[in-house]
Amino acid sequence: MASKARTERRKAERDLKKARTPAPVHSASPRPEKPTTIFEEWARFAIETLRNESDLAGAMVSHGGRVGNIREQLIQSVLKRVLPTIYEIGTGHVVDYKRGFSKQIDIVISRRDFPALRFNDGSAHYLAESVLAAIEIKSELSVAKLHEALDVCKSVGDLTPQVDGASFDLMLEQLPGKYRRTPDGKVEVQGANDTWSEPISPTLQKMRLIGRPATYVFGFKGYSSNIDDFRAAIKSWLAPDGRVRALNLAHVPSVIVSEGCLAVCNRNCESVDYVHKTWPLLLTTRHDNPLGYFVTHLLLHIGRRMLLTPDIDGVRPAVKQYLVGPDEGQITGQALGSVSF
């Protein structure tokens, strides 16, 4: 009986000690208890499927190139489940009217109502105006692989898509202030004494993104927790050998996803330095669900460019409410790179 009493007393002491031990604190951003939209709920299940099938591919297939191909197909299969059939998911190059070519792209999302130059191997040359997104997939993000993917994204940003002048002018009319488009395609804003000049603000850079494909870098593995190494890898691409590249917002990916870190194009122009007239290109942070952020951001981007036909009464449906998720706002994180204005 005494032995049993001692055992019960020790168990009670262990339980009390366990109850007093504080729960571990995680630095990752909090996740909502309940999905905000039905698409976010779907994305969570799709993400879990991606992780499981990716791990299976890595465990069962020894050849690195084949694993990469399988993982590209996994991403494509998930996207095909949710994207409207008016969009094509393929692979190839993006081209512009000046005969500029991007580098080879793993996944291209384009409109089916545009022509494309297709080849027997399943790849194609897609018109820059038809492409919504270009995605680079890496089985594991190393410094070299990340730089390779960033080079692909820059090659897309170097292209010159064309937009319809009348529709662009209509868009300018909706902006606060008075803007105009010059015969050579530049945008000017009216200042004091009716003088016209290029906007000396992030507005001009954001205008340069209109009609351009969004680019993404997606890594299944790599940089799971070391944000400093992640930032150092990006910095070494932004300024190779200490020489700062001449870049603008179109040259950097909308989102870079690693296993546990995230970089987002600074389209909202956070942390602008108006004294030195610069603002960051990218914002970087740790993230508890970078894969989820990638899926949500891609759906939001495609939703903004979705072609919605008015009904017989001229009413156009709105679907943004289905796509707005908890990460709709700009990510807050350490800034990398800069653009002058």
mmCIF file of C-alpha atoms in Angstrom:
data_model
loop_
_atom_site.group_PDB
_atom_site.id
_atom_site.type_symbol
_atom_site.label_atom_id
_atom_site.label_comp_id
_atom_site.label_asym_id
_atom_site.label_seq_id
_atom_site.Cartn_x
_atom_site.Cartn_y
_atom_site.Cartn_z
ATOM 1 C CA MET A 1 0.000 0.000 0.000
ATOM 2 C CA ALA A 2 2.850 2.386 0.890
ATOM 3 C CA SER A 3 4.508 1.660 -2.445
ATOM 4 C CA LYS A 4 1.266 2.401 -4.284
ATOM 5 C CA ALA A 5 0.829 5.669 -2.369
ATOM 6 C CA ARG A 6 4.387 6.770 -3.252
ATOM 7 C CA THR A 7 3.763 5.979 -6.914
ATOM 8 C CA GLU A 8 0.560 8.009 -6.951
ATOM 9 C CA ARG A 9 2.266 10.903 -5.149
ATOM 10 C CA ARG A 10 5.130 10.978 -7.678
ATOM 11 C CA LYS A 11 2.644 10.924 -10.544
ATOM 12 C CA ALA A 12 0.762 13.830 -8.983
ATOM 13 C CA GLU A 13 4.037 15.772 -8.631
ATOM 14 C CA ARG A 14 4.929 15.147 -12.300
ATOM 15 C CA ASP A 15 1.469 16.275 -13.419
ATOM 16 C CA LEU A 16 1.762 19.435 -11.322
ATOM 17 C CA LYS A 17 5.217 20.207 -12.755
ATOM 18 C CA LYS A 18 3.930 19.650 -16.271
ATOM 19 C CA ALA A 19 0.976 21.977 -15.662
ATOM 20 C CA ARG A 20 3.334 24.727 -14.425
ATOM 21 C CA THR A 21 5.647 24.439 -17.448
ATOM 22 C CA PRO A 22 4.833 27.278 -19.894
ATOM 23 C CA ALA A 23 3.930 26.348 -23.425
ATOM 24 C CA PRO A 24 6.652 27.036 -26.031
ATOM 25 C CA VAL A 25 6.419 30.419 -27.739
ATOM 26 C CA HIS A 26 6.579 30.418 -31.523
ATOM 27 C CA SER A 27 7.753 33.467 -33.441
ATOM 28 C CA ALA A 28 5.777 32.593 -36.556
ATOM 29 C CA SER A 29 2.786 34.708 -37.469
ATOM 30 C CA PRO A 30 -0.505 33.545 -35.881
ATOM 31 C CA ARG A 31 -3.003 31.652 -37.995
ATOM 32 C CA PRO A 32 -6.736 32.222 -37.748
ATOM 33 C CA GLU A 33 -8.726 29.489 -36.027
ATOM 34 C CA LYS A 34 -11.153 29.318 -38.922
ATOM 35 C CA PRO A 35 -10.510 29.886 -42.647
ATOM 36 C CA THR A 36 -11.713 33.269 -43.866
ATOM 37 C CA THR A 37 -13.015 32.026 -47.223
ATOM 38 C CA ILE A 38 -13.986 28.733 -48.800
ATOM 39 C CA PHE A 39 -10.997 29.064 -51.152
ATOM 40 C CA GLU A 40 -8.623 29.386 -48.207
ATOM 41 C CA GLU A 41 -10.139 26.261 -46.666
ATOM 42 C CA TRP A 42 -9.661 24.443 -49.984
ATOM 43 C CA ALA A 43 -6.075 25.736 -50.193
ATOM 44 C CA ARG A 44 -5.208 24.259 -46.787
ATOM 45 C CA PHE A 45 -6.274 20.780 -47.875
ATOM 46 C CA ALA A 46 -4.498 21.205 -51.219
ATOM 47 C CA ILE A 47 -1.326 22.313 -49.427
ATOM 48 C CA GLU A 48 -1.384 19.228 -47.204
ATOM 49 C CA THR A 49 -1.771 17.049 -50.296
ATOM 50 C CA LEU A 50 1.156 18.822 -51.950
ATOM 51 C CA ARG A 51 3.403 18.274 -48.953
ATOM 52 C CA ASN A 52 2.540 14.586 -48.651
ATOM 53 C CA GLU A 53 2.928 13.801 -52.353
ATOM 54 C CA SER A 54 6.139 15.846 -52.540
ATOM 55 C CA ASP A 55 7.629 13.924 -49.619
ATOM 56 C CA LEU A 56 6.581 10.655 -51.261
ATOM 57 C CA ALA A 57 8.293 11.667 -54.519
ATOM 58 C CA GLY A 58 11.475 12.562 -52.635
ATOM 59 C CA ALA A 59 11.472 9.257 -50.764
ATOM 60 C CA MET A 60 10.662 6.977 -53.716
ATOM 61 C CA VAL A 61 12.589 8.599 -56.579
ATOM 62 C CA SER A 62 16.370 8.896 -56.419
ATOM 63 C CA HIS A 63 17.040 10.973 -59.573
ATOM 64 C CA GLY A 64 16.933 14.661 -58.698
ATOM 65 C CA GLY A 65 15.768 15.817 -62.135
ATOM 66 C CA ARG A 66 12.870 13.396 -62.131
ATOM 67 C CA VAL A 67 11.843 14.465 -58.623
ATOM 68 C CA GLY A 68 11.780 18.071 -59.865
ATOM 69 C CA ASN A 69 9.551 17.128 -62.810
ATOM 70 C CA ILE A 70 7.169 15.249 -60.515
ATOM 71 C CA ARG A 71 6.910 18.232 -58.188
ATOM 72 C CA GLU A 72 6.194 20.570 -61.119
ATOM 73 C CA GLN A 73 3.365 18.232 -62.117
ATOM 74 C CA LEU A 74 2.074 18.306 -58.523
ATOM 75 C CA ILE A 75 1.825 22.106 -58.594
ATOM 76 C CA GLN A 76 0.146 21.993 -61.999
ATOM 77 C CA SER A 77 -2.394 19.404 -60.829
ATOM 78 C CA VAL A 78 -3.364 21.554 -57.825
ATOM 79 C CA LEU A 79 -3.732 24.675 -59.967
ATOM 80 C CA LYS A 80 -5.854 22.838 -62.537
ATOM 81 C CA ARG A 81 -8.363 21.951 -59.819
ATOM 82 C CA VAL A 82 -9.176 25.582 -59.095
ATOM 83 C CA LEU A 83 -8.344 27.716 -62.156
ATOM 84 C CA PRO A 84 -11.087 28.409 -64.715
ATOM 85 C CA THR A 85 -10.761 26.415 -67.938
ATOM 86 C CA ILE A 86 -10.278 29.665 -69.877
ATOM 87 C CA TYR A 87 -6.690 29.595 -68.571
ATOM 88 C CA GLU A 88 -3.963 27.282 -69.791
ATOM 89 C CA ILE A 89 -1.254 25.823 -67.568
ATOM 90 C CA GLY A 90 1.850 25.021 -69.589
ATOM 91 C CA THR A 91 5.595 25.436 -69.805
ATOM 92 C CA GLY A 92 7.899 27.341 -72.139
ATOM 93 C CA HIS A 93 9.004 30.915 -72.827
ATOM 94 C CA VAL A 94 7.265 34.299 -72.763
ATOM 95 C CA VAL A 95 7.837 36.572 -75.788
ATOM 96 C CA ASP A 96 7.053 40.208 -76.584
ATOM 97 C CA TYR A 97 6.459 42.176 -79.793
ATOM 98 C CA LYS A 98 10.110 43.256 -79.877
ATOM 99 C CA ARG A 99 11.123 39.585 -80.218
ATOM 100 C CA GLY A 100 12.339 39.555 -76.637
ATOM 101 C CA PHE A 101 12.385 36.100 -75.017
ATOM 102 C CA SER A 102 12.267 35.100 -71.372
ATOM 103 C CA LYS A 103 14.286 32.178 -70.083
ATOM 104 C CA GLN A 104 12.625 28.749 -69.922
ATOM 105 C CA ILE A 105 9.792 28.826 -67.345
ATOM 106 C CA ASP A 106 8.590 25.808 -65.373
ATOM 107 C CA ILE A 107 4.895 26.785 -65.192
ATOM 108 C CA VAL A 108 3.140 29.403 -67.317
ATOM 109 C CA ILE A 109 -0.488 30.408 -66.669
ATOM 110 C CA SER A 110 -1.936 32.091 -69.742
ATOM 111 C CA ARG A 111 -5.218 32.982 -71.412
ATOM 112 C CA ARG A 112 -6.512 30.492 -73.942
ATOM 113 C CA ASP A 113 -8.048 33.199 -76.147
ATOM 114 C CA PHE A 114 -4.579 34.364 -77.244
ATOM 115 C CA PRO A 115 -2.424 32.706 -79.881
ATOM 116 C CA ALA A 116 0.711 30.825 -78.827
ATOM 117 C CA LEU A 117 3.497 29.075 -80.727
ATOM 118 C CA ARG A 118 3.318 25.412 -79.671
ATOM 119 C CA PHE A 119 5.909 22.689 -80.090
ATOM 120 C CA ASN A 120 5.849 18.890 -80.197
ATOM 121 C CA ASP A 121 7.492 18.529 -76.776
ATOM 122 C CA GLY A 122 4.495 20.234 -75.107
ATOM 123 C CA SER A 123 6.204 23.586 -74.540
ATOM 124 C CA ALA A 124 5.160 26.867 -76.155
ATOM 125 C CA HIS A 125 6.087 30.493 -76.729
ATOM 126 C CA TYR A 126 3.410 32.578 -74.974
ATOM 127 C CA LEU A 127 2.659 36.219 -75.799
ATOM 128 C CA ALA A 128 3.558 38.460 -72.861
ATOM 129 C CA GLU A 129 0.106 40.047 -72.999
ATOM 130 C CA SER A 130 -1.579 36.645 -72.489
ATOM 131 C CA VAL A 131 0.429 35.503 -69.472
ATOM 132 C CA LEU A 132 -0.968 35.968 -65.981
ATOM 133 C CA ALA A 133 1.787 34.243 -64.025
ATOM 134 C CA ALA A 134 5.166 32.581 -64.478
ATOM 135 C CA ILE A 135 6.262 30.167 -61.740
ATOM 136 C CA GLU A 136 9.681 28.660 -61.078
ATOM 137 C CA ILE A 137 9.640 25.405 -59.080
ATOM 138 C CA LYS A 138 12.663 24.156 -57.148
ATOM 139 C CA SER A 139 12.846 20.884 -55.202
ATOM 140 C CA GLU A 140 15.292 22.566 -52.825
ATOM 141 C CA LEU A 141 16.271 26.228 -52.710
ATOM 142 C CA SER A 142 20.037 26.631 -52.445
ATOM 143 C CA VAL A 143 21.824 29.886 -53.184
ATOM 144 C CA ALA A 144 22.564 28.743 -56.755
ATOM 145 C CA LYS A 145 19.007 27.495 -57.377
ATOM 146 C CA LEU A 146 17.491 30.661 -55.959
ATOM 147 C CA HIS A 147 19.708 32.830 -58.163
ATOM 148 C CA GLU A 148 18.779 30.706 -61.171
ATOM 149 C CA ALA A 149 15.068 31.206 -60.451
ATOM 150 C CA LEU A 150 15.517 34.955 -59.890
ATOM 151 C CA ASP A 151 17.296 35.229 -63.268
ATOM 152 C CA VAL A 152 14.209 33.662 -64.890
ATOM 153 C CA CYS A 153 11.911 36.156 -63.153
ATOM 154 C CA LYS A 154 14.103 39.068 -64.250
ATOM 155 C CA SER A 155 13.982 37.837 -67.850
ATOM 156 C CA VAL A 156 10.172 38.073 -67.704
ATOM 157 C CA GLY A 157 10.428 41.584 -66.225
ATOM 158 C CA ASP A 158 12.695 42.651 -69.098
ATOM 159 C CA LEU A 159 9.879 42.079 -71.614
ATOM 160 C CA THR A 160 7.601 44.859 -72.879
ATOM 161 C CA PRO A 161 3.900 43.910 -72.930
ATOM 162 C CA GLN A 162 1.561 46.226 -74.821
ATOM 163 C CA VAL A 163 -1.728 47.599 -73.487
ATOM 164 C CA ASP A 164 -4.654 49.173 -75.311
ATOM 165 C CA GLY A 165 -4.174 52.946 -75.185
ATOM 166 C CA ALA A 166 -7.857 53.854 -74.763
ATOM 167 C CA SER A 167 -8.365 51.499 -71.826
ATOM 168 C CA PHE A 168 -5.129 52.721 -70.216
ATOM 169 C CA ASP A 169 -6.288 56.336 -70.560
ATOM 170 C CA LEU A 170 -9.578 55.385 -68.902
ATOM 171 C CA MET A 171 -7.654 53.867 -66.011
ATOM 172 C CA LEU A 172 -5.606 57.071 -65.628
ATOM 173 C CA GLU A 173 -8.827 59.067 -65.360
ATOM 174 C CA GLN A 174 -9.800 57.072 -62.275
ATOM 175 C CA LEU A 175 -6.607 58.007 -60.396
ATOM 176 C CA PRO A 176 -6.494 60.914 -57.928
ATOM 177 C CA GLY A 177 -4.763 63.841 -59.603
ATOM 178 C CA LYS A 178 -4.475 64.429 -63.325
ATOM 179 C CA TYR A 179 -2.417 62.052 -65.459
ATOM 180 C CA ARG A 180 -1.850 61.742 -69.178
ATOM 181 C CA ARG A 181 -0.073 59.394 -71.575
ATOM 182 C CA THR A 182 2.471 60.913 -73.957
ATOM 183 C CA PRO A 183 2.794 59.796 -77.623
ATOM 184 C CA ASP A 184 5.876 57.731 -76.741
ATOM 185 C CA GLY A 185 3.918 55.840 -74.066
ATOM 186 C CA LYS A 186 5.231 57.581 -70.954
ATOM 187 C CA VAL A 187 2.936 58.672 -68.123
ATOM 188 C CA GLU A 188 2.988 62.242 -66.808
ATOM 189 C CA VAL A 189 1.216 63.967 -63.925
ATOM 190 C CA GLN A 190 0.092 67.596 -63.834
ATOM 191 C CA GLY A 191 1.832 69.728 -61.239
ATOM 192 C CA ALA A 192 1.878 73.379 -60.262
ATOM 193 C CA ASN A 193 1.410 75.995 -62.998
ATOM 194 C CA ASP A 194 0.009 73.286 -65.329
ATOM 195 C CA THR A 195 3.463 71.742 -65.753
ATOM 196 C CA TRP A 196 3.675 68.055 -66.659
ATOM 197 C CA SER A 197 6.325 65.587 -65.534
ATOM 198 C CA GLU A 198 6.776 61.915 -64.658
ATOM 199 C CA PRO A 199 5.345 61.061 -61.224
ATOM 200 C CA ILE A 200 8.177 61.238 -58.658
ATOM 201 C CA SER A 201 6.560 58.653 -56.421
ATOM 202 C CA PRO A 202 6.001 54.890 -56.252
ATOM 203 C CA THR A 203 2.929 55.472 -58.452
ATOM 204 C CA LEU A 204 5.068 55.375 -61.591
ATOM 205 C CA GLN A 205 6.689 52.063 -60.668
ATOM 206 C CA LYS A 206 3.314 50.537 -59.853
ATOM 207 C CA MET A 207 2.003 51.678 -63.238
ATOM 208 C CA ARG A 208 4.863 49.820 -64.906
ATOM 209 C CA LEU A 209 3.432 46.604 -63.474
ATOM 210 C CA ILE A 210 0.102 47.008 -65.283
ATOM 211 C CA GLY A 211 -0.450 44.281 -67.862
ATOM 212 C CA ARG A 212 2.666 42.362 -66.801
ATOM 213 C CA PRO A 213 2.813 38.719 -65.715
ATOM 214 C CA ALA A 214 3.360 38.126 -62.019
ATOM 215 C CA THR A 215 6.347 35.900 -61.269
ATOM 216 C CA TYR A 216 6.803 33.431 -58.414
ATOM 217 C CA VAL A 217 9.616 31.299 -57.005
ATOM 218 C CA PHE A 218 8.496 28.195 -55.131
ATOM 219 C CA GLY A 219 10.862 25.951 -53.174
ATOM 220 C CA PHE A 220 9.618 22.705 -51.620
ATOM 221 C CA LYS A 221 12.647 22.507 -49.344
ATOM 222 C CA GLY A 222 15.357 24.855 -48.103
ATOM 223 C CA TYR A 223 15.617 27.834 -45.731
ATOM 224 C CA SER A 224 13.231 26.227 -43.261
ATOM 225 C CA SER A 225 14.153 28.552 -40.392
ATOM 226 C CA ASN A 226 17.348 30.554 -41.027
ATOM 227 C CA ILE A 227 15.986 33.857 -42.252
ATOM 228 C CA ASP A 228 19.461 35.432 -42.251
ATOM 229 C CA ASP A 229 20.749 32.894 -44.797
ATOM 230 C CA PHE A 230 17.600 33.425 -46.883
ATOM 231 C CA ARG A 231 18.134 37.195 -46.911
ATOM 232 C CA ALA A 232 21.842 36.824 -47.642
ATOM 233 C CA ALA A 233 21.071 34.649 -50.684
ATOM 234 C CA ILE A 234 18.665 37.267 -52.067
ATOM 235 C CA LYS A 235 21.079 40.132 -51.320
ATOM 236 C CA SER A 236 23.885 38.384 -53.192
ATOM 237 C CA TRP A 237 21.642 38.264 -56.280
ATOM 238 C CA LEU A 238 20.532 41.897 -55.920
ATOM 239 C CA ALA A 239 24.157 43.021 -55.716
ATOM 240 C CA PRO A 240 26.530 40.389 -57.170
ATOM 241 C CA ASP A 241 30.155 41.077 -56.220
ATOM 242 C CA GLY A 242 28.993 44.292 -54.571
ATOM 243 C CA ARG A 243 27.648 45.764 -57.837
ATOM 244 C CA VAL A 244 24.009 46.760 -57.379
ATOM 245 C CA ARG A 245 21.775 45.677 -60.264
ATOM 246 C CA ALA A 246 19.567 48.262 -61.974
ATOM 247 C CA LEU A 247 16.162 46.793 -61.154
ATOM 248 C CA ASN A 248 12.553 47.862 -60.781
ATOM 249 C CA LEU A 249 9.487 46.176 -59.281
ATOM 250 C CA ALA A 250 8.834 44.227 -62.504
ATOM 251 C CA HIS A 251 12.185 42.419 -62.199
ATOM 252 C CA VAL A 252 11.571 40.757 -58.824
ATOM 253 C CA PRO A 253 9.082 37.967 -58.029
ATOM 254 C CA SER A 254 5.712 38.770 -56.509
ATOM 255 C CA VAL A 255 6.460 36.054 -53.958
ATOM 256 C CA ILE A 256 9.485 33.894 -53.109
ATOM 257 C CA VAL A 257 8.519 30.848 -51.045
ATOM 258 C CA SER A 258 10.932 28.632 -49.134
ATOM 259 C CA GLU A 259 10.213 25.951 -46.550
ATOM 260 C CA GLY A 260 9.838 28.487 -43.748
ATOM 261 C CA CYS A 261 10.677 31.936 -45.141
ATOM 262 C CA LEU A 262 8.938 34.359 -47.442
ATOM 263 C CA ALA A 263 9.857 37.353 -49.609
ATOM 264 C CA VAL A 264 7.193 39.601 -51.129
ATOM 265 C CA CYS A 265 7.498 42.277 -53.805
ATOM 266 C CA ASN A 266 6.979 45.659 -52.136
ATOM 267 C CA ARG A 267 4.092 46.741 -54.377
ATOM 268 C CA ASN A 268 2.453 48.660 -51.554
ATOM 269 C CA CYS A 269 5.683 50.649 -51.215
ATOM 270 C CA GLU A 270 6.165 50.117 -47.481
ATOM 271 C CA SER A 271 9.208 51.691 -45.772
ATOM 272 C CA VAL A 272 9.644 54.417 -48.400
ATOM 273 C CA ASP A 273 12.601 56.709 -47.703
ATOM 274 C CA TYR A 274 11.411 60.070 -48.987
ATOM 275 C CA VAL A 275 14.607 61.778 -47.845
ATOM 276 C CA HIS A 276 16.864 59.677 -50.069
ATOM 277 C CA LYS A 277 14.021 58.974 -52.536
ATOM 278 C CA THR A 278 14.253 55.193 -52.419
ATOM 279 C CA TRP A 279 12.003 52.321 -51.406
ATOM 280 C CA PRO A 280 12.661 48.598 -50.985
ATOM 281 C CA LEU A 281 12.095 46.037 -53.706
ATOM 282 C CA LEU A 282 11.355 43.101 -51.395
ATOM 283 C CA LEU A 283 10.167 42.506 -47.852
ATOM 284 C CA THR A 284 11.375 39.317 -46.138
ATOM 285 C CA THR A 285 10.116 37.464 -43.092
ATOM 286 C CA ARG A 286 9.680 34.068 -41.494
ATOM 287 C CA HIS A 287 6.248 32.586 -42.109
ATOM 288 C CA ASP A 288 4.456 29.619 -40.561
ATOM 289 C CA ASN A 289 2.667 28.760 -43.822
ATOM 290 C CA PRO A 290 4.587 30.136 -46.831
ATOM 291 C CA LEU A 291 3.051 27.565 -49.165
ATOM 292 C CA GLY A 292 -0.411 28.753 -48.160
ATOM 293 C CA TYR A 293 0.596 32.355 -48.779
ATOM 294 C CA PHE A 294 1.800 31.416 -52.268
ATOM 295 C CA VAL A 295 -1.504 29.730 -53.188
ATOM 296 C CA THR A 296 -3.606 32.571 -51.751
ATOM 297 C CA HIS A 297 -1.535 35.285 -53.457
ATOM 298 C CA LEU A 298 -1.667 33.501 -56.820
ATOM 299 C CA LEU A 299 -5.461 33.093 -56.612
ATOM 300 C CA LEU A 300 -5.869 36.759 -55.675
ATOM 301 C CA HIS A 301 -3.678 37.883 -58.563
ATOM 302 C CA ILE A 302 -5.543 35.764 -61.095
ATOM 303 C CA GLY A 303 -8.864 36.877 -59.602
ATOM 304 C CA ARG A 304 -7.958 40.525 -60.204
ATOM 305 C CA ARG A 305 -7.308 39.811 -63.892
ATOM 306 C CA MET A 306 -10.201 37.408 -64.344
ATOM 307 C CA LEU A 307 -12.451 38.078 -67.329
ATOM 308 C CA LEU A 308 -16.004 38.364 -65.980
ATOM 309 C CA THR A 309 -18.694 38.824 -68.626
ATOM 310 C CA PRO A 310 -21.699 41.051 -67.775
ATOM 311 C CA ASP A 311 -25.140 39.444 -67.905
ATOM 312 C CA ILE A 312 -28.013 40.563 -70.159
ATOM 313 C CA ASP A 313 -28.724 43.476 -67.794
ATOM 314 C CA GLY A 314 -25.135 44.638 -67.993
ATOM 315 C CA VAL A 315 -24.345 43.557 -64.431
ATOM 316 C CA ARG A 316 -20.891 42.097 -63.884
ATOM 317 C CA PRO A 317 -20.485 39.534 -61.069
ATOM 318 C CA ALA A 318 -17.929 40.163 -58.310
ATOM 319 C CA VAL A 319 -15.874 37.263 -56.920
ATOM 320 C CA LYS A 320 -13.141 38.983 -54.923
ATOM 321 C CA GLN A 321 -14.978 38.256 -51.663
ATOM 322 C CA TYR A 322 -14.342 34.553 -52.270
ATOM 323 C CA LEU A 323 -10.609 35.112 -52.633
ATOM 324 C CA VAL A 324 -9.714 37.652 -49.936
ATOM 325 C CA GLY A 325 -7.764 35.842 -47.228
ATOM 326 C CA PRO A 326 -5.993 36.823 -43.988
ATOM 327 C CA ASP A 327 -2.766 37.619 -45.852
ATOM 328 C CA GLU A 328 -4.396 40.028 -48.295
ATOM 329 C CA GLY A 329 -2.453 42.867 -46.661
ATOM 330 C CA GLN A 330 1.211 43.554 -47.260
ATOM 331 C CA ILE A 331 3.699 41.362 -45.400
ATOM 332 C CA THR A 332 5.796 43.270 -42.860
ATOM 333 C CA GLY A 333 9.453 42.294 -42.782
ATOM 334 C CA GLN A 334 13.053 43.346 -43.350
ATOM 335 C CA ALA A 335 13.549 45.283 -46.589
ATOM 336 C CA LEU A 336 15.987 44.225 -49.310
ATOM 337 C CA GLY A 337 17.113 46.081 -52.437
ATOM 338 C CA SER A 338 15.908 49.520 -53.435
ATOM 339 C CA VAL A 339 14.489 51.564 -56.301
ATOM 340 C CA SER A 340 15.243 55.257 -56.681
ATOM 341 C CA PHE A 341 12.650 57.874 -57.628
#
